[in-house]
PDB file of C-alpha atoms in Angstrom:
ATOM      1  CA  MET V   1     -18.677 -14.609   9.849  1.00 41.00           C
ATOM      2  CA  ALA V   2     -20.675 -16.622   7.372  1.00 41.00           C
ATOM      3  CA  GLY V   3     -19.422 -20.109   6.623  1.00 41.00           C
ATOM      4  CA  ARG V   4     -16.755 -20.008   9.324  1.00 45.00           C
ATOM      5  CA  GLU V   5     -16.446 -20.797  13.022  1.00 48.00           C
ATOM      6  CA  ALA V   6     -17.224 -18.125  15.614  1.00 50.00           C
ATOM      7  CA  ALA V   7     -14.664 -15.365  15.869  1.00 55.00           C
ATOM      8  CA  HIS V   8     -12.260 -15.559  18.804  1.00 62.00           C
ATOM      9  CA  ALA V   9      -9.462 -13.674  20.511  1.00 67.00           C
ATOM     10  CA  MET V  10      -5.865 -13.522  19.330  1.00 77.00           C
ATOM     11  CA  SER V  11      -3.445 -16.183  20.597  1.00 85.00           C
ATOM     12  CA  ALA V  12      -0.020 -15.362  22.014  1.00 83.00           C
ATOM     13  CA  GLY V  13       1.614 -17.114  19.069  1.00 88.00           C
ATOM     14  CA  LEU V  14      -0.294 -15.059  16.514  1.00 91.00           C
ATOM     15  CA  LEU V  15       0.424 -11.857  18.426  1.00 90.00           C
ATOM     16  CA  GLY V  16       4.141 -12.679  18.424  1.00 91.00           C
ATOM     17  CA  ALA V  17       4.083 -13.423  14.693  1.00 92.00           C
ATOM     18  CA  ILE V  18       2.351 -10.125  13.913  1.00 93.00           C
ATOM     19  CA  LEU V  19       4.826  -8.262  16.130  1.00 93.00           C
ATOM     20  CA  GLY V  20       7.736  -9.815  14.249  1.00 93.00           C
ATOM     21  CA  LEU V  21       6.203  -9.004  10.877  1.00 92.00           C
ATOM     22  CA  ALA V  22       5.556  -5.402  11.947  1.00 94.00           C
ATOM     23  CA  LEU V  23       9.153  -4.998  13.127  1.00 94.00           C
ATOM     24  CA  ALA V  24      10.433  -6.313   9.793  1.00 91.00           C
ATOM     25  CA  ASP V  25       8.075  -4.025   7.893  1.00 91.00           C
ATOM     26  CA  SER V  26       9.102  -0.995   9.961  1.00 92.00           C
ATOM     27  CA  LEU V  27      12.589  -1.008   8.436  1.00 90.00           C
ATOM     28  CA  ASN V  28      11.140   0.716   5.392  1.00 87.00           C
ATOM     29  CA  PRO V  29      13.688   2.741   3.388  1.00 86.00           C
ATOM     30  CA  ALA V  30      11.030   4.967   1.815  1.00 87.00           C
ATOM     31  CA  THR V  31       9.716   6.405   5.091  1.00 92.00           C
ATOM     32  CA  ILE V  32      13.097   6.466   6.874  1.00 91.00           C
ATOM     33  CA  VAL V  33      14.749   8.301   3.972  1.00 90.00           C
ATOM     34  CA  THR V  34      11.938  10.863   3.945  1.00 92.00           C
ATOM     35  CA  ILE V  35      12.415  11.596   7.660  1.00 94.00           C
ATOM     36  CA  THR V  36      16.161  11.894   7.007  1.00 92.00           C
ATOM     37  CA  LEU V  37      15.523  14.432   4.254  1.00 92.00           C
ATOM     38  CA  ILE V  38      13.204  16.411   6.532  1.00 93.00           C
ATOM     39  CA  LEU V  39      15.915  16.583   9.207  1.00 91.00           C
ATOM     40  CA  LEU V  40      18.531  17.599   6.645  1.00 90.00           C
ATOM     41  CA  THR V  41      16.688  20.038   4.400  1.00 89.00           C
ATOM     42  CA  VAL V  42      13.675  21.526   6.194  1.00 88.00           C
ATOM     43  CA  PRO V  43      14.828  24.711   8.004  1.00 84.00           C
ATOM     44  CA  ARG V  44      11.589  25.599   9.780  1.00 85.00           C
ATOM     45  CA  HIS V  45       8.832  23.587  11.465  1.00 89.00           C
ATOM     46  CA  ARG V  46      10.981  20.482  11.075  1.00 91.00           C
ATOM     47  CA  VAL V  47       9.361  18.513  13.911  1.00 93.00           C
ATOM     48  CA  ALA V  48       5.806  19.440  12.920  1.00 94.00           C
ATOM     49  CA  SER V  49       6.482  18.432   9.306  1.00 95.00           C
ATOM     50  CA  ALA V  50       8.024  15.121  10.341  1.00 95.00           C
ATOM     51  CA  MET V  51       5.182  14.292  12.748  1.00 96.00           C
ATOM     52  CA  SER V  52       2.633  15.136  10.068  1.00 96.00           C
ATOM     53  CA  PHE V  53       4.435  12.822   7.630  1.00 96.00           C
ATOM     54  CA  VAL V  54       4.495  10.008  10.208  1.00 96.00           C
ATOM     55  CA  LEU V  55       0.771  10.500  10.854  1.00 96.00           C
ATOM     56  CA  GLY V  56       0.147  10.083   7.122  1.00 96.00           C
ATOM     57  CA  ALA V  57       2.148   6.848   7.099  1.00 96.00           C
ATOM     58  CA  PHE V  58       0.343   5.565  10.204  1.00 97.00           C
ATOM     59  CA  SER V  59      -3.078   6.390   8.745  1.00 96.00           C
ATOM     60  CA  THR V  60      -2.308   4.613   5.471  1.00 95.00           C
ATOM     61  CA  VAL V  61      -1.117   1.420   7.145  1.00 95.00           C
ATOM     62  CA  PHE V  62      -4.093   1.285   9.505  1.00 96.00           C
ATOM     63  CA  VAL V  63      -6.887   2.351   7.121  1.00 95.00           C
ATOM     64  CA  LEU V  64      -5.899   0.044   4.262  1.00 90.00           C
ATOM     65  CA  GLY V  65      -5.336  -2.854   6.641  1.00 90.00           C
ATOM     66  CA  ALA V  66      -8.689  -2.263   8.318  1.00 92.00           C
ATOM     67  CA  GLY V  67     -10.403  -2.169   4.934  1.00 88.00           C
ATOM     68  CA  ILE V  68      -8.940  -5.512   3.915  1.00 82.00           C
ATOM     69  CA  PHE V  69      -9.546  -7.131   7.295  1.00 85.00           C
ATOM     70  CA  LEU V  70     -13.136  -5.945   7.734  1.00 83.00           C
ATOM     71  CA  GLY V  71     -13.917  -6.710   4.090  1.00 78.00           C
ATOM     72  CA  ALA V  72     -12.939 -10.284   4.813  1.00 65.00           C
ATOM     73  CA  GLY V  73     -15.562 -10.360   7.554  1.00 56.00           C
ATOM     74  CA  ALA V  74     -18.260  -9.618   4.999  1.00 55.00           C
ATOM     75  CA  ALA V  75     -17.114 -12.214   2.459  1.00 49.00           C
ATOM     76  CA  ALA V  76     -14.754 -14.498   4.341  1.00 50.00           C
ATOM     77  CA  GLU V  77     -14.245 -17.334   1.919  1.00 52.00           C
ATOM     78  CA  THR V  78     -13.924 -15.210  -1.211  1.00 53.00           C
ATOM     79  CA  VAL V  79     -11.573 -12.630   0.273  1.00 49.00           C
ATOM     80  CA  SER V  80      -9.471 -15.229   2.059  1.00 53.00           C
ATOM     81  CA  GLY V  81      -8.814 -16.932  -1.258  1.00 60.00           C
ATOM     82  CA  GLY V  82      -8.175 -13.553  -2.807  1.00 61.00           C
ATOM     83  CA  LEU V  83      -5.606 -12.756  -0.126  1.00 63.00           C
ATOM     84  CA  VAL V  84      -3.635 -15.843  -1.085  1.00 68.00           C
ATOM     85  CA  TRP V  85      -3.386 -14.521  -4.622  1.00 71.00           C
ATOM     86  CA  LEU V  86      -2.645 -11.050  -3.326  1.00 66.00           C
ATOM     87  CA  ARG V  87       0.212 -12.444  -1.282  1.00 68.00           C
ATOM     88  CA  ARG V  88       1.533 -14.275  -4.332  1.00 78.00           C
ATOM     89  CA  ILE V  89       1.396 -11.099  -6.394  1.00 76.00           C
ATOM     90  CA  VAL V  90       3.217  -9.147  -3.686  1.00 72.00           C
ATOM     91  CA  PHE V  91       5.980 -11.756  -3.449  1.00 80.00           C
ATOM     92  CA  LEU V  92       6.217 -11.844  -7.241  1.00 84.00           C
ATOM     93  CA  ILE V  93       6.691  -8.073  -7.337  1.00 79.00           C
ATOM     94  CA  ALA V  94       9.334  -8.377  -4.614  1.00 80.00           C
ATOM     95  CA  ALA V  95      11.148 -11.077  -6.613  1.00 85.00           C
ATOM     96  CA  ILE V  96      11.119  -8.952  -9.770  1.00 86.00           C
ATOM     97  CA  THR V  97      12.481  -5.998  -7.776  1.00 82.00           C
ATOM     98  CA  LEU V  98      15.343  -8.148  -6.471  1.00 85.00           C
ATOM     99  CA  PHE V  99      16.117  -9.444  -9.966  1.00 90.00           C
ATOM    100  CA  LYS V 100      16.241  -5.879 -11.322  1.00 88.00           C
ATOM    101  CA  ALA V 101      18.521  -4.835  -8.470  1.00 85.00           C
ATOM    102  CA  ALA V 102      20.790  -7.790  -9.274  1.00 89.00           C
ATOM    103  CA  VAL V 103      21.075  -6.715 -12.922  1.00 90.00           C
ATOM    104  CA  HIS V 104      21.893  -3.133 -11.860  1.00 85.00           C
ATOM    105  CA  ARG V 105      24.760  -4.375  -9.666  1.00 86.00           C
ATOM    106  CA  LEU V 106      26.432  -5.889 -12.726  1.00 87.00           C
ATOM    107  CA  LYS V 107      27.445  -2.471 -14.057  1.00 86.00           C
ATOM    108  CA  ASP V 108      28.725   0.841 -12.750  1.00 80.00           C
ATOM    109  CA  ARG V 109      26.063   3.507 -12.368  1.00 79.00           C
ATOM    110  CA  GLU V 110      25.921   7.083 -11.213  1.00 76.00           C
ATOM    111  CA  ARG V 111      23.946   7.598  -8.041  1.00 68.00           C
ATOM    112  CA  LYS V 112      21.131  10.096  -8.315  1.00 73.00           C
ATOM    113  CA  GLY V 113      20.398  12.386  -5.407  1.00 68.00           C
ATOM    114  CA  ILE V 114      16.869  12.548  -4.048  1.00 78.00           C
ATOM    115  CA  GLY V 115      15.020  15.331  -2.330  1.00 82.00           C
ATOM    116  CA  LEU V 116      11.662  16.449  -1.056  1.00 88.00           C
ATOM    117  CA  PRO V 117       9.153  17.790  -3.595  1.00 87.00           C
ATOM    118  CA  ALA V 118       8.976  21.558  -4.048  1.00 86.00           C
ATOM    119  CA  TRP V 119       5.468  21.627  -2.570  1.00 90.00           C
ATOM    120  CA  PHE V 120       6.528  19.977   0.707  1.00 92.00           C
ATOM    121  CA  GLY V 121       5.582  21.770   3.924  1.00 89.00           C
ATOM    122  CA  VAL V 122       3.762  21.313   7.206  1.00 89.00           C
ATOM    123  CA  GLY V 123       0.403  21.287   5.436  1.00 89.00           C
ATOM    124  CA  THR V 124       1.469  18.826   2.726  1.00 93.00           C
ATOM    125  CA  ALA V 125       3.603  16.483   4.839  1.00 95.00           C
ATOM    126  CA  LEU V 126       0.615  14.315   5.789  1.00 95.00           C
ATOM    127  CA  PRO V 127      -0.521  13.630   2.197  1.00 95.00           C
ATOM    128  CA  LEU V 128       3.110  12.969   1.277  1.00 94.00           C
ATOM    129  CA  GLY V 129       3.204  10.352   4.037  1.00 94.00           C
ATOM    130  CA  VAL V 130       0.095   8.778   2.540  1.00 95.00           C
ATOM    131  CA  LEU V 131       1.595   8.793  -0.969  1.00 93.00           C
ATOM    132  CA  VAL V 132       5.010   7.438   0.040  1.00 92.00           C
ATOM    133  CA  THR V 133       3.570   4.683   2.216  1.00 92.00           C
ATOM    134  CA  GLY V 134       0.850   3.749  -0.259  1.00 88.00           C
ATOM    135  CA  ALA V 135       3.293   3.580  -3.160  1.00 85.00           C
ATOM    136  CA  ASP V 136       5.544   1.239  -1.184  1.00 83.00           C
ATOM    137  CA  LEU V 137       2.799  -1.164  -0.039  1.00 77.00           C
ATOM    138  CA  PRO V 138       3.266  -3.592  -2.975  1.00 70.00           C
ATOM    139  CA  ASN V 139       6.712  -4.332  -1.499  1.00 72.00           C
ATOM    140  CA  ALA V 140       5.389  -4.678   2.060  1.00 79.00           C
ATOM    141  CA  PHE V 141       4.709  -8.409   2.016  1.00 77.00           C
ATOM    142  CA  PRO V 142       4.960  -8.765   5.862  1.00 85.00           C
ATOM    143  CA  TYR V 143       1.921  -6.480   6.021  1.00 88.00           C
ATOM    144  CA  PHE V 144      -0.234  -8.732   3.843  1.00 82.00           C
ATOM    145  CA  ILE V 145       0.995 -11.880   5.583  1.00 83.00           C
ATOM    146  CA  ALA V 146      -0.031 -10.415   8.951  1.00 88.00           C
ATOM    147  CA  ILE V 147      -3.524  -9.571   7.700  1.00 86.00           C
ATOM    148  CA  GLU V 148      -3.913 -12.974   6.097  1.00 81.00           C
ATOM    149  CA  ARG V 149      -2.935 -14.713   9.341  1.00 85.00           C
ATOM    150  CA  MET V 150      -5.453 -12.679  11.324  1.00 88.00           C
ATOM    151  CA  ILE V 151      -8.184 -13.586   8.849  1.00 82.00           C
ATOM    152  CA  ASP V 152      -7.237 -17.274   8.877  1.00 79.00           C
ATOM    153  CA  ALA V 153      -7.272 -17.239  12.694  1.00 84.00           C
ATOM    154  CA  ASN V 154     -10.791 -15.767  12.552  1.00 82.00           C
ATOM    155  CA  ILE V 155     -10.126 -13.250  15.321  1.00 86.00           C
ATOM    156  CA  THR V 156     -12.799 -10.780  16.390  1.00 87.00           C
ATOM    157  CA  PRO V 157     -13.095  -7.483  14.490  1.00 88.00           C
ATOM    158  CA  GLY V 158     -12.263  -5.447  17.598  1.00 91.00           C
ATOM    159  CA  THR V 159      -9.133  -7.469  18.308  1.00 91.00           C
ATOM    160  CA  GLY V 160      -8.098  -7.276  14.672  1.00 91.00           C
ATOM    161  CA  LEU V 161      -8.433  -3.500  14.577  1.00 94.00           C
ATOM    162  CA  LEU V 162      -6.431  -3.162  17.790  1.00 94.00           C
ATOM    163  CA  ALA V 163      -3.733  -5.385  16.278  1.00 94.00           C
ATOM    164  CA  LEU V 164      -3.655  -3.201  13.155  1.00 95.00           C
ATOM    165  CA  ILE V 165      -3.296  -0.078  15.292  1.00 96.00           C
ATOM    166  CA  GLY V 166      -0.358  -1.733  17.044  1.00 95.00           C
ATOM    167  CA  TYR V 167       1.114  -2.783  13.691  1.00 96.00           C
ATOM    168  CA  ALA V 168       0.864   0.786  12.390  1.00 96.00           C
ATOM    169  CA  VAL V 169       2.504   2.163  15.547  1.00 96.00           C
ATOM    170  CA  ILE V 170       5.420  -0.279  15.262  1.00 96.00           C
ATOM    171  CA  TYR V 171       5.737   0.562  11.560  1.00 96.00           C
ATOM    172  CA  CYS V 172       6.369   4.211  12.528  1.00 96.00           C
ATOM    173  CA  ILE V 173       8.789   3.578  15.409  1.00 96.00           C
ATOM    174  CA  PRO V 174      12.080   3.825  13.412  1.00 95.00           C
ATOM    175  CA  CYS V 175      10.963   7.167  11.981  1.00 95.00           C
ATOM    176  CA  LEU V 176      10.032   8.436  15.456  1.00 95.00           C
ATOM    177  CA  ILE V 177      13.355   7.261  16.915  1.00 95.00           C
ATOM    178  CA  LEU V 178      15.263   8.995  14.127  1.00 93.00           C
ATOM    179  CA  LEU V 179      13.250  12.164  14.654  1.00 93.00           C
ATOM    180  CA  ALA V 180      13.810  12.045  18.425  1.00 94.00           C
ATOM    181  CA  LEU V 181      17.563  11.672  17.921  1.00 93.00           C
ATOM    182  CA  GLY V 182      17.545  14.577  15.492  1.00 90.00           C
ATOM    183  CA  VAL V 183      15.710  16.783  17.973  1.00 88.00           C
ATOM    184  CA  ALA V 184      17.812  15.739  20.973  1.00 89.00           C
ATOM    185  CA  HIS V 185      21.232  15.930  19.352  1.00 87.00           C
ATOM    186  CA  GLY V 186      20.624  18.394  16.539  1.00 82.00           C
ATOM    187  CA  ASP V 187      23.654  19.181  14.395  1.00 85.00           C
ATOM    188  CA  ARG V 188      25.615  16.096  15.461  1.00 89.00           C
ATOM    189  CA  VAL V 189      22.915  13.731  14.199  1.00 88.00           C
ATOM    190  CA  ARG V 190      22.338  15.759  11.044  1.00 87.00           C
ATOM    191  CA  LEU V 191      26.066  15.666  10.271  1.00 89.00           C
ATOM    192  CA  ARG V 192      26.070  11.871  10.499  1.00 88.00           C
ATOM    193  CA  LEU V 193      22.916  11.627   8.426  1.00 88.00           C
ATOM    194  CA  GLN V 194      24.475  13.876   5.801  1.00 87.00           C
ATOM    195  CA  LYS V 195      27.478  11.576   5.551  1.00 83.00           C
ATOM    196  CA  VAL V 196      25.228   8.561   5.103  1.00 81.00           C
ATOM    197  CA  TYR V 197      23.106  10.398   2.537  1.00 81.00           C
ATOM    198  CA  ASP V 198      26.183  11.507   0.560  1.00 77.00           C
ATOM    199  CA  ARG V 199      27.486   7.953   0.542  1.00 73.00           C
ATOM    200  CA  PHE V 200      24.339   6.533  -1.047  1.00 68.00           C
ATOM    201  CA  ALA V 201      23.167   9.516  -3.124  1.00 71.00           C
ATOM    202  CA  ALA V 202      26.365  10.731  -4.731  1.00 67.00           C
ATOM    203  CA  GLY V 203      29.292   9.330  -6.694  1.00 67.00           C
ATOM    204  CA  THR V 204      29.408   6.068  -8.621  1.00 72.00           C
ATOM    205  CA  ALA V 205      28.090   2.720  -7.458  1.00 72.00           C
ATOM    206  CA  LYS V 206      30.651   0.158  -8.608  1.00 79.00           C
ATOM    207  CA  ARG V 207      29.618  -3.148 -10.099  1.00 84.00           C
ATOM    208  CA  SER V 208      29.632  -6.071  -7.695  1.00 88.00           C
ATOM    209  CA  VAL V 209      29.210  -9.637  -8.894  1.00 88.00           C
ATOM    210  CA  PRO V 210      28.892 -11.060  -5.336  1.00 89.00           C
ATOM    211  CA  ALA V 211      26.133  -8.545  -4.554  1.00 89.00           C
ATOM    212  CA  ALA V 212      24.378  -9.379  -7.829  1.00 89.00           C
ATOM    213  CA  VAL V 213      24.527 -13.122  -7.095  1.00 92.00           C
ATOM    214  CA  THR V 214      23.215 -12.565  -3.560  1.00 93.00           C
ATOM    215  CA  LEU V 215      20.306 -10.493  -4.833  1.00 90.00           C
ATOM    216  CA  MET V 216      19.543 -13.080  -7.507  1.00 92.00           C
ATOM    217  CA  LEU V 217      19.465 -15.883  -4.922  1.00 92.00           C
ATOM    218  CA  LEU V 218      17.196 -13.825  -2.682  1.00 89.00           C
ATOM    219  CA  GLY V 219      14.939 -13.208  -5.666  1.00 88.00           C
ATOM    220  CA  LEU V 220      14.753 -16.920  -6.395  1.00 91.00           C
ATOM    221  CA  GLY V 221      13.868 -17.598  -2.764  1.00 88.00           C
ATOM    222  CA  VAL V 222      11.084 -15.013  -2.798  1.00 82.00           C
ATOM    223  CA  LEU V 223       9.841 -16.336  -6.143  1.00 86.00           C
ATOM    224  CA  THR V 224       9.655 -19.835  -4.659  1.00 88.00           C
ATOM    225  CA  ILE V 225       7.431 -18.492  -1.870  1.00 78.00           C
ATOM    226  CA  ALA V 226       5.257 -16.709  -4.464  1.00 76.00           C
ATOM    227  CA  VAL V 227       4.498 -19.875  -6.442  1.00 78.00           C
ATOM    228  CA  TRP V 228       4.354 -22.266  -3.473  1.00 76.00           C
ATOM    229  CA  PRO V 229       0.894 -23.916  -3.221  1.00 64.00           C
TER     230      PRO V 229
END
């Protein structure tokens, strides 16, 4: 890599940090809710549709991460500086999202149910996984932190790509666990998922000042990270 020291292997500390970031990122409501909807509403080819969706999510996480990481190898100094700004933008978006959520908790609101698009099927589950995961990436700040740390550590391209494959696998684990439970226990799991879905997708969400204050404080914390030098 031009202008930098020779690339080297990943340290145990960096590997542990990336593992932790991937685990945090894997608790992604967008992908988990989609798998829940597949288990609840898809009558045929449920497993194939869910696996296709997960493959789309996996591909998005790996391909975009590989593009950023390998691009940094071609222009290390420029992209590394750009990643700092990218991280700041991501944290800023996260802070704004938390502030908006805080404002919403200050008033009662009707919950709106969600569902799969009319065109969803085995053949379209993969592109839906790409769309859902890609749309949620601006909120996935652990993802960008992990890539930035790998670039700063100047690890080899091969090691970096292997780490990104591992990150993408971990990202998909909650969805795979949920799918496995749905397959193994069938109606019992779907009944519990339906209760959870009904709780968060129906009725009225009551205002909560403590929740609003908590979200506002979290937003301020994230904003502090975004503007920190």
